[in-house]
CSV table of C-alpha atoms in Angstrom, one decimal:
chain,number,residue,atom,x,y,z
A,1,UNK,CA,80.0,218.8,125.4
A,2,UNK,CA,78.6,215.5,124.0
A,3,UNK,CA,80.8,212.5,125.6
A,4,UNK,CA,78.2,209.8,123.7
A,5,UNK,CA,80.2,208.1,121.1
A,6,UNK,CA,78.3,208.3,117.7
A,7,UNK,CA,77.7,205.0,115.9
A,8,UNK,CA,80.2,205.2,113.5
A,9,UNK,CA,82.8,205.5,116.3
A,10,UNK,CA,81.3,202.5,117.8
A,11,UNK,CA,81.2,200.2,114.7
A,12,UNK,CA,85.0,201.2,114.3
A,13,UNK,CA,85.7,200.4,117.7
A,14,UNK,CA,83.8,197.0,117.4
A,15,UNK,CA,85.6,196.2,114.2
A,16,UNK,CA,88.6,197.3,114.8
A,17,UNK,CA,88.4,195.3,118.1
A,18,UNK,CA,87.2,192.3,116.6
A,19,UNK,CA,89.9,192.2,113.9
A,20,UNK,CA,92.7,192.6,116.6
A,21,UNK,CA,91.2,189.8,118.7
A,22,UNK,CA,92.1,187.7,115.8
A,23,UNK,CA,95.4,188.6,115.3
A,24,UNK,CA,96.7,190.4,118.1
A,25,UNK,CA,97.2,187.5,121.0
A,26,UNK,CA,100.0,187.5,122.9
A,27,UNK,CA,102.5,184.8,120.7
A,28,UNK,CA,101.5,186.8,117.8
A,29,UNK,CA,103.0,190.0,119.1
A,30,UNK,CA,105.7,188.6,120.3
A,31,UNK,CA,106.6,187.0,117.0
A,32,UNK,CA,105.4,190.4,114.9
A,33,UNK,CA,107.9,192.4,117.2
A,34,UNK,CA,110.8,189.8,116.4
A,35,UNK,CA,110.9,190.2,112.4
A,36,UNK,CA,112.6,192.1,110.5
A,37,UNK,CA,110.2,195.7,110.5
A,38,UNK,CA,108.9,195.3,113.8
A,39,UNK,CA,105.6,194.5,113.3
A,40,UNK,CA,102.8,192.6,111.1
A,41,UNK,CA,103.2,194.1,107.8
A,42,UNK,CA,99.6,192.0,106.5
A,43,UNK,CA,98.1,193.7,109.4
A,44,UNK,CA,99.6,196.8,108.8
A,45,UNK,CA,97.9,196.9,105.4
A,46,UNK,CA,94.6,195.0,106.7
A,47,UNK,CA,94.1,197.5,109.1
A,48,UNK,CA,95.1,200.6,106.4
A,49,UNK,CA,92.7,198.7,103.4
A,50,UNK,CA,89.2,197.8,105.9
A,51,UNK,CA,89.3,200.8,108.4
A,52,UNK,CA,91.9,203.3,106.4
A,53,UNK,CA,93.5,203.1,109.9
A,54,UNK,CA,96.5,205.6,109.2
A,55,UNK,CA,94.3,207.9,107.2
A,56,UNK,CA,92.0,208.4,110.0
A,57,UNK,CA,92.7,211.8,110.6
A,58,UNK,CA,93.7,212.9,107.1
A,59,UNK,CA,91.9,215.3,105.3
A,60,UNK,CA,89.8,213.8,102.2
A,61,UNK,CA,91.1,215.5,99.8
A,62,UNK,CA,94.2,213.7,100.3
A,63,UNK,CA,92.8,210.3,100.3
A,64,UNK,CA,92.1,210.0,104.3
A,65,UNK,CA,89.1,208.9,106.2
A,66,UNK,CA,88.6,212.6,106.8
A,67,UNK,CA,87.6,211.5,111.0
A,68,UNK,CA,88.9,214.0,113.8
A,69,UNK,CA,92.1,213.6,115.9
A,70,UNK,CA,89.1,212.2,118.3
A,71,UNK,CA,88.2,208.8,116.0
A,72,UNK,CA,92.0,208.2,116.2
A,73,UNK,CA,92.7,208.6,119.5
A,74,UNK,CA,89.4,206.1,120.1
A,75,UNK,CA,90.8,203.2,117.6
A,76,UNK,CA,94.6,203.7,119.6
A,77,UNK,CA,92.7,202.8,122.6
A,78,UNK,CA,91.8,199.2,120.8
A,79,UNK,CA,95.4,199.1,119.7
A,80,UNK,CA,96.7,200.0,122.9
A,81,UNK,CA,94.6,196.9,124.6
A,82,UNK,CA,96.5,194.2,122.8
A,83,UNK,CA,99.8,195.9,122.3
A,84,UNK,CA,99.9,196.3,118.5
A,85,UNK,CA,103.4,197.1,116.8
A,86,UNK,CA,102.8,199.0,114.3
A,87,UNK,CA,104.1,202.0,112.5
A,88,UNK,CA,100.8,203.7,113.1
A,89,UNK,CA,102.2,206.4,116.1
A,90,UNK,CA,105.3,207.4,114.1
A,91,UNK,CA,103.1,207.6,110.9
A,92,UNK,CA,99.9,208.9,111.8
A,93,UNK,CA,100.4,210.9,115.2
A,94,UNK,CA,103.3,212.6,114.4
A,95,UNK,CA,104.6,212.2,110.6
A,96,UNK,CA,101.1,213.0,108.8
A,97,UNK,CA,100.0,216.1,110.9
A,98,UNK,CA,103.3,218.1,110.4
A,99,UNK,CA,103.2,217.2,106.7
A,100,UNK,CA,99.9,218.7,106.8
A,101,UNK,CA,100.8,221.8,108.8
A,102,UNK,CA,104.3,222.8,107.0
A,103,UNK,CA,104.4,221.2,103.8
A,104,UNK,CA,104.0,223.0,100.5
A,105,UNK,CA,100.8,222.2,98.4
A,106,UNK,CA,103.0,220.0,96.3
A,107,UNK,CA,104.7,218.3,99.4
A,108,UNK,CA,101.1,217.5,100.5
A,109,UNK,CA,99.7,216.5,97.4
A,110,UNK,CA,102.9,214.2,96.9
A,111,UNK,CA,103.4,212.5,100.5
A,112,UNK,CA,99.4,212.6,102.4
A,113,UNK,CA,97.7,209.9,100.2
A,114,UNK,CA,100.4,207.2,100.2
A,115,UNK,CA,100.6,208.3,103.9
A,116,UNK,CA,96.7,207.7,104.7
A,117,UNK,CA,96.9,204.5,102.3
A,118,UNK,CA,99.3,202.6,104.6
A,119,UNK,CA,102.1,202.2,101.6
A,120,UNK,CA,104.2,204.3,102.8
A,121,UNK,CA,105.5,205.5,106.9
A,122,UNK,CA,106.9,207.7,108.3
A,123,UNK,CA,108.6,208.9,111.3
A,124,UNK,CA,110.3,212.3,113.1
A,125,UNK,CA,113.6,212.2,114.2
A,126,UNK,CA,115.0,214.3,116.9
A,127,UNK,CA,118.2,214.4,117.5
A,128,UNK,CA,119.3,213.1,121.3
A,129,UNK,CA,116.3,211.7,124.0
A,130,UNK,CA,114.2,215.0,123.8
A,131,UNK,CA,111.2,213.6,121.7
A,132,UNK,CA,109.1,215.5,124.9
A,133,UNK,CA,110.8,217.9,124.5
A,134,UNK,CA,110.5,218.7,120.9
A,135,UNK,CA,106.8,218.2,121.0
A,136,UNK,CA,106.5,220.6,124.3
A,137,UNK,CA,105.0,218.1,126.5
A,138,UNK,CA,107.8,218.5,129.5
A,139,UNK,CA,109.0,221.4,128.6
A,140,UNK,CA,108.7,224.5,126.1
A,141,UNK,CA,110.4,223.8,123.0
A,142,UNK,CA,110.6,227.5,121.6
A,143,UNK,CA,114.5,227.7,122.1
A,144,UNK,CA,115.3,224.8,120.0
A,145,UNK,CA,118.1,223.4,122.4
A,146,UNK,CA,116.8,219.9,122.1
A,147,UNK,CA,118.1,219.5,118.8
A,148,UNK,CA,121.8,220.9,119.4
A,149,UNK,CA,121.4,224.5,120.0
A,150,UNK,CA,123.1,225.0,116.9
A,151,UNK,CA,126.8,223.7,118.3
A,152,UNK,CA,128.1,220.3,118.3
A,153,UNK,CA,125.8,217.7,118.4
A,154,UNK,CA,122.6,217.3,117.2
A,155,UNK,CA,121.9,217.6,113.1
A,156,UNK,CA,123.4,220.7,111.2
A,157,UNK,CA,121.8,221.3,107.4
A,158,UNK,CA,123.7,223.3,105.2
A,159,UNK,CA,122.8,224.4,102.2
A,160,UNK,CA,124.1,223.3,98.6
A,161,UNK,CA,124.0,223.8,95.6
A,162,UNK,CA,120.1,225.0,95.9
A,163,UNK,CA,119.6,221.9,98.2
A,164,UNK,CA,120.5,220.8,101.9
A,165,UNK,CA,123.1,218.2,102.9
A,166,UNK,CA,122.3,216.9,106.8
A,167,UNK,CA,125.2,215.5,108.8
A,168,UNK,CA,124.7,213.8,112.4
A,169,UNK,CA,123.3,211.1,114.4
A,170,UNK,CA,119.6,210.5,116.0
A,171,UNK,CA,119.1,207.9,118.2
A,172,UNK,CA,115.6,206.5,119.5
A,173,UNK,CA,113.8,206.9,116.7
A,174,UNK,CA,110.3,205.5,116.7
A,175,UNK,CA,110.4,202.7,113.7
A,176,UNK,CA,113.7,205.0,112.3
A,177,UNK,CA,115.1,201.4,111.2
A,178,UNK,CA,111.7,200.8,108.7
A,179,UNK,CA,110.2,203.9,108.2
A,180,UNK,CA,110.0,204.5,104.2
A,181,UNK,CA,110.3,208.2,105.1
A,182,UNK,CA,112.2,210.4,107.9
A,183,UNK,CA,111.5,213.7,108.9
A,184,UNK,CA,114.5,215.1,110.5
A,185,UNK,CA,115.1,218.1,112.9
A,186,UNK,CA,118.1,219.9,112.0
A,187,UNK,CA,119.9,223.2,112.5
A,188,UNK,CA,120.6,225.8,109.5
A,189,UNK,CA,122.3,228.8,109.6
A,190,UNK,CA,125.6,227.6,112.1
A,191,UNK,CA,125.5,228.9,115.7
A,192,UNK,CA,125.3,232.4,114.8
A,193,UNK,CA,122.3,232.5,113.2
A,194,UNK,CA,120.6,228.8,113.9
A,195,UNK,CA,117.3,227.6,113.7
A,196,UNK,CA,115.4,224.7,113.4
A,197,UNK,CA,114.0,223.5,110.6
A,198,UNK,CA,112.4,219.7,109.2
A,199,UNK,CA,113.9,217.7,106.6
A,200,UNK,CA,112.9,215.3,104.4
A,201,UNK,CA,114.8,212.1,104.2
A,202,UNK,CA,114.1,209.1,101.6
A,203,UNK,CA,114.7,205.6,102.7
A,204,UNK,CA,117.7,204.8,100.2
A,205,UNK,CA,119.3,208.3,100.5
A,206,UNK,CA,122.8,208.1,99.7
A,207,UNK,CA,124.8,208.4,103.5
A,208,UNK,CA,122.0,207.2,105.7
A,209,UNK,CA,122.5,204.3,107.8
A,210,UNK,CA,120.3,202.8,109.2
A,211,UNK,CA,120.2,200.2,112.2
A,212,UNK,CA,117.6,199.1,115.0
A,213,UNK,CA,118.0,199.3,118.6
A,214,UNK,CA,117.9,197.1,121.7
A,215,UNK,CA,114.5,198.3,123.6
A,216,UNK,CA,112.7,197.8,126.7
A,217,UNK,CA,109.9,197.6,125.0
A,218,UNK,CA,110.0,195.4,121.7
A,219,UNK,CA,106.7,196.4,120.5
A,220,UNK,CA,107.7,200.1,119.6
A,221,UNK,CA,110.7,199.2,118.0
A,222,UNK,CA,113.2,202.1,117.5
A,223,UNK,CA,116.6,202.8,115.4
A,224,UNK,CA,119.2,204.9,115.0
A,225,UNK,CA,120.1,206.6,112.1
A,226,UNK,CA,123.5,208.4,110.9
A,227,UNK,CA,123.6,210.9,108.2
A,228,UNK,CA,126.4,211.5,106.3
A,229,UNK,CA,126.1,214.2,103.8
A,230,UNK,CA,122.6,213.3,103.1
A,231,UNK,CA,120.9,214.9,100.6
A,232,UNK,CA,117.4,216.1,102.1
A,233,UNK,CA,114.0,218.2,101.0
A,234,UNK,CA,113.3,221.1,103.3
A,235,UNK,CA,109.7,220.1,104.2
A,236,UNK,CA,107.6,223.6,103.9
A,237,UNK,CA,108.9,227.1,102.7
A,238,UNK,CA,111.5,227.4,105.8
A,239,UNK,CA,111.0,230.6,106.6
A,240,UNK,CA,111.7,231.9,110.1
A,241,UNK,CA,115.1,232.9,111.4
A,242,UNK,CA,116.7,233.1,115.2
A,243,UNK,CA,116.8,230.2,117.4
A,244,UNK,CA,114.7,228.2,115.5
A,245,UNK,CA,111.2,228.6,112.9
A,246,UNK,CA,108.4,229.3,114.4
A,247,UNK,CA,106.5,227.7,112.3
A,248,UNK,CA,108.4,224.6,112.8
A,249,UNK,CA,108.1,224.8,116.4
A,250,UNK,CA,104.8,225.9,116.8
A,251,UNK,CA,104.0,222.6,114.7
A,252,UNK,CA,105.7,220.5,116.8
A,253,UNK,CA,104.1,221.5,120.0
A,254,UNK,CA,100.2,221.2,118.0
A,255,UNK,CA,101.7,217.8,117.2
A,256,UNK,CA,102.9,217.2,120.3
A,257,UNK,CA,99.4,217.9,121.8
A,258,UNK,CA,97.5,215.2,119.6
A,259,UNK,CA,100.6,212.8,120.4
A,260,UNK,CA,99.5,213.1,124.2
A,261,UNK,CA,95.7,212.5,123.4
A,262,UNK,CA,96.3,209.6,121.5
A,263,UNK,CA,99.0,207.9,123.5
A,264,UNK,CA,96.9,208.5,126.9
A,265,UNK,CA,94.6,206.4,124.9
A,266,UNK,CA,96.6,203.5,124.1
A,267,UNK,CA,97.7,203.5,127.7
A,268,UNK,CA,94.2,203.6,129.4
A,269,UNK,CA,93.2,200.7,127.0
A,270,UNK,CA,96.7,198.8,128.0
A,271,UNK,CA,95.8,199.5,131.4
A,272,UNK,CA,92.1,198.0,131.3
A,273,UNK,CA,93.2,195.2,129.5
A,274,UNK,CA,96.0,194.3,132.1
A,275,UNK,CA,93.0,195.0,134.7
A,276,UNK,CA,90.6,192.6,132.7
A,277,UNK,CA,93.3,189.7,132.4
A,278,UNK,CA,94.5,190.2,136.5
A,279,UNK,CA,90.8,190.0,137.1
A,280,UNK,CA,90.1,186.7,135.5
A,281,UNK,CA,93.2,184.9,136.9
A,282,UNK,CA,92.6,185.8,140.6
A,283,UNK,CA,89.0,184.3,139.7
A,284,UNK,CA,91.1,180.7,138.6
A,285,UNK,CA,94.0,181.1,141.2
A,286,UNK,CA,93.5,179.1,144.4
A,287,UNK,CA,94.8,179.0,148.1
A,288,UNK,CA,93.5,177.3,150.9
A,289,UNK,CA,90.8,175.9,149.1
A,290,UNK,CA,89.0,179.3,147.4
A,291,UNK,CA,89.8,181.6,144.3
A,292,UNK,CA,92.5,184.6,145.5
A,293,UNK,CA,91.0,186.8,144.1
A,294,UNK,CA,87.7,186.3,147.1
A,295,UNK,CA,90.2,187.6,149.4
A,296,UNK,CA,89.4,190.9,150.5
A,297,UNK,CA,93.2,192.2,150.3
A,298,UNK,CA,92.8,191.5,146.8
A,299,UNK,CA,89.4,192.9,146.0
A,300,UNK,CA,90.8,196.4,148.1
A,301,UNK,CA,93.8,196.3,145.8
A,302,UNK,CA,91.9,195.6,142.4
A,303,UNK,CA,89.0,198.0,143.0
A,304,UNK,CA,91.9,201.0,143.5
A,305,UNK,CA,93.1,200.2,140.3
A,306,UNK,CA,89.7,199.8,138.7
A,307,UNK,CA,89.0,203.2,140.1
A,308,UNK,CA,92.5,204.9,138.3
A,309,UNK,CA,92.1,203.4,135.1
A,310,UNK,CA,88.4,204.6,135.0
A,311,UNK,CA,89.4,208.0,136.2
A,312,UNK,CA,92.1,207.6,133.5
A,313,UNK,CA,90.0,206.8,130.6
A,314,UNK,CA,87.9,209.8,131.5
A,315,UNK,CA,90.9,212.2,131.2
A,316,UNK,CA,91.6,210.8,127.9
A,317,UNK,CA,88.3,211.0,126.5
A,318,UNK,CA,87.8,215.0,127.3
A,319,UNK,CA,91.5,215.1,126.3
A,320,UNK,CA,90.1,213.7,122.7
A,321,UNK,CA,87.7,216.6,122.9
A,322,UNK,CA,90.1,219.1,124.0
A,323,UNK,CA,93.0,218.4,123.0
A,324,UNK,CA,94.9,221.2,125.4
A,325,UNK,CA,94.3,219.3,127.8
A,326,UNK,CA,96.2,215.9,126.2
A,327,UNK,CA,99.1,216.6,128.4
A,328,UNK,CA,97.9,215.9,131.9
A,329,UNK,CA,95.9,213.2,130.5
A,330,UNK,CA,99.3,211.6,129.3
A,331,UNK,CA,100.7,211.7,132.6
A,332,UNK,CA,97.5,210.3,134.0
A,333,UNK,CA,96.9,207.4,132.0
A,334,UNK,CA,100.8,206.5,132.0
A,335,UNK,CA,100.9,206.4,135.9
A,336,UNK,CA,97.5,204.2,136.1
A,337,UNK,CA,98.9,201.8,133.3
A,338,UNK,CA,102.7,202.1,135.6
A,339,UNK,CA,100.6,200.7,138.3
A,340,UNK,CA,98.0,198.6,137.0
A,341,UNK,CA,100.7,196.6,135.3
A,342,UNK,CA,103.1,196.5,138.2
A,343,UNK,CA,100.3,195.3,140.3
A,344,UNK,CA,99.4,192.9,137.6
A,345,UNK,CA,102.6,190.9,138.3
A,346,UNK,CA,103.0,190.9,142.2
A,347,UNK,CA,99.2,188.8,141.8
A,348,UNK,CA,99.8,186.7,139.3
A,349,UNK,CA,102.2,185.4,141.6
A,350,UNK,CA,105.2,183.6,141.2
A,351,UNK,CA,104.2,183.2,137.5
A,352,UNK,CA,104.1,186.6,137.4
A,353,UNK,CA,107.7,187.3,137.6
A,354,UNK,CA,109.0,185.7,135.4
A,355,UNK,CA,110.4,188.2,132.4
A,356,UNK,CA,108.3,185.9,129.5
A,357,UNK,CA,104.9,186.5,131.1
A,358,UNK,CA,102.7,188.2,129.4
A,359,UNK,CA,101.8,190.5,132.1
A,360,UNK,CA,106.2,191.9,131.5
A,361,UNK,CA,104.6,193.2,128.0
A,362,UNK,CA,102.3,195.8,130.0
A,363,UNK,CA,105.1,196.5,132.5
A,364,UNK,CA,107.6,197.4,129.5
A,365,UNK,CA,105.1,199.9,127.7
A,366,UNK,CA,104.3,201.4,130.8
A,367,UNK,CA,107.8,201.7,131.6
A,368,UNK,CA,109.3,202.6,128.0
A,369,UNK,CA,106.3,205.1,127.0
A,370,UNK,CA,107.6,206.9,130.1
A,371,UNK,CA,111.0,207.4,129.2
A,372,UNK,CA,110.0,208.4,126.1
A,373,UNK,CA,107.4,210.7,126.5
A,374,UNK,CA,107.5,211.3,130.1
A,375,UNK,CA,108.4,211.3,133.0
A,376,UNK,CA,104.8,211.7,134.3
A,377,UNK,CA,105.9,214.3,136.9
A,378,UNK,CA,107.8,216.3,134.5
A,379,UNK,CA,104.3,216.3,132.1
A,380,UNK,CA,102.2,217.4,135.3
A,381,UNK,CA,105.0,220.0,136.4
A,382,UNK,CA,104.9,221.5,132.7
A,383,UNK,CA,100.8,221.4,132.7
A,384,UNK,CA,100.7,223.7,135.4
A,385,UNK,CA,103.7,226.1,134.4
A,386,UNK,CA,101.4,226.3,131.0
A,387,UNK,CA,98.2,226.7,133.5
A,388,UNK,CA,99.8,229.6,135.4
A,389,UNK,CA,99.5,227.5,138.9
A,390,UNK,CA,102.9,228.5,139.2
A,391,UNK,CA,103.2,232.1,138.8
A,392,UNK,CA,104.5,234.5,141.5
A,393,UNK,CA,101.7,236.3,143.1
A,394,UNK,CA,101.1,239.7,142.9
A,395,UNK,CA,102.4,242.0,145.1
A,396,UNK,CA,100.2,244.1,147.3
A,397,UNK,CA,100.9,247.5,147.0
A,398,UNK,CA,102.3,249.4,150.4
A,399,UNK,CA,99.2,250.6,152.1
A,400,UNK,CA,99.5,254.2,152.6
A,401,UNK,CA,99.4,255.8,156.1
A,402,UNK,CA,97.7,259.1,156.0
A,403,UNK,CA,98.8,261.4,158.3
């Protein structure tokens, strides 16, 4: 293994960084959260036209960059420092790689380019708060329960005329009151003979509503849709019967894996950015006549966290190699940005607690990335179920006594 970034990785990072700086301060997130999309739409296409940001990881031949899951995962870390909204993790983590994996030729050729060229997002909807689920990172997502088991609840597809007609409600859906395109989990075939399939959803289908949600975290906006007898696409052939495609589901959980690399990068660079600021103001901060931060309470507390975030970042960078391994590196760089950024506010003080600090906008991705893709002992628990760590022991067989 290689861990030295080439020097295209570190122009893009540089770039990438240097563009954010610009445009990603604090106020300007704060006001790109509060319109109407949920984020800087100029950005958004900036971003997309200088570094084909959400094409990163898309295949040339559909317009992308043509980069490895790596290269994105590396350029979410920059995101990740100054908190960008944007649709990029609904679009490019987990929209563009299951159109790749399950659409038809046509689908692909249709939906990648405009996909990789920023003018169009996407997101997946999941019926109910089971997005881990769904992409298998707390739990194995073969039976399909997570998206209604077929029974009430959930989305039920049935077919029409040739065509499908969805009918249910999904809540928490990452940038599910913007996104230009929806692909929705549903159940075919009633409870007899269910399974789980995706669906294709157009912005101004007839019957969707649309609205966006109250979050913890304003800067990954969410919404809930409804669908009333909405006319949708079945994305890929749909082939698979039983409790639910196997392709589908087998797609979800590859998606699921490059999800976890990418997001434990965003967290690891939240978390050494919310290091980096907490740094600088116990330098500034005084009491009793010298800088806090010369205290050596403090310097105990911030070398701990300097030492999780590092160990953090290093998970997340094999992770980007090996992407089997994205789950535990989810869970750790979620727990070391949980902590850097509650510790961020108990020394900045007073200032610090008060809920329009800046430091409150690491706290609320720590806390909101964890409810939705977490909790971080429920991702460690399911790493070791799929490691075997917790696997009965094999019995000894009865010695023998010989007469």
């Amino acid at each position: 293994m290689d861990a030295a970034f080439t020097a295209e990785q570190d122009e893009m990072r540089r770039t990438l960084r240097e563009i954010l700086g610009k445009r990603c301060g604090p106020d300007e997130v704060k006001a790109a959260v509060r319109t109407a999309a949920g984020h800087d739409h100029e950005l958004w296409q900036q971003l997309a036209r200088q570094l084909g940001l959400p094409g990163i990881a898309v295949a040339e031949e559909y317009g992308g960059v043509g980069c490895t899951p790596a290269d994105l995962a590396l350029a979410c870390e920059e995101t990740g420092r100054v908190l960008l909204p944007s649709p990029l993790l609904a679009t490019a983590v987990l929209a563009a790689p299951l159109v790749t994996a399950l659409g038809t030729a046509a689908q692909r050729s249709a939906l990648l380019p405009p996909l990789a060229a920023g003018g169009l997002t996407a997101t997946l909807a999941v019926p109910g708060p089971a997005l881990a689920t769904a992409l298998a990172l707390t739990g194995d997502n073969a039976r399909g329960e997570w998206a209604g088991g077929g029974r009430a609840g959930g989305v039920q597809a049935r077919a029409v005329d040739g065509g499908w007609r969805l009918y249910g409600e999904v809540a928490q859906v990452l940038d599910g009151h913007s996104a230009s395109l929806l692909l929705v989990a549903a159940h075919a075939g009633g409870f007899a003979r269910s399974r789980t399939l995706l669906f294709l959803v157009r912005e101004d289908a007839p019957g969707l509503v649309r609205s966006r949600q109250t979050t913890l975290d304003e800067t990954r906006p969410q919404g809930r849709i409804q669908l009333r007898e909405v006319e949708a696409e079945l994305l890929g052939e749909g082939e698979g019967e039983g409790d639910g495609s196997g392709a589908v589901l087998a797609a979800l959980a590859a998606a699921g894996r490059g999800a976890a690399t990418v997001l434990a990068a965003e967290a690891v660079g939240a978390a050494g950015q919310a290091l980096a600021r907490t740094v600088d103001y116990v330098q500034q901060r005084e009491q009793f006549g010298r800088a806090i931060g010369s205290f050596q309470a403090v310097k105990h507390r911030l070398a701990d966290l300097y030492v999780q975030v590092q160990a953090a970042r290093s998970a997340a960078y094999y992770a980007a190699w090996d992407p089997q391994q994205g789950t535990l590196a989810l869970a750790q760089a979620l727990e070391a940005l949980r902590t850097t950024a509650g510790e961020a506010i108990q020394l900045h003080g007073g200032i610090g607690f008060t809920w329009e600090h800046d430091a409150h906008l690491y706290f609320k991705r720590a806390a909101a990335d964890e409810l939705l893709f977490g909790p971080v002992h429920r991702l460690r628990a399911h790493a070791a179920e799929a490691a075997g760590l917790f696997a009965p022991a094999p019995r000894n067989e009865e010695k023998k006594v010989a007469v």
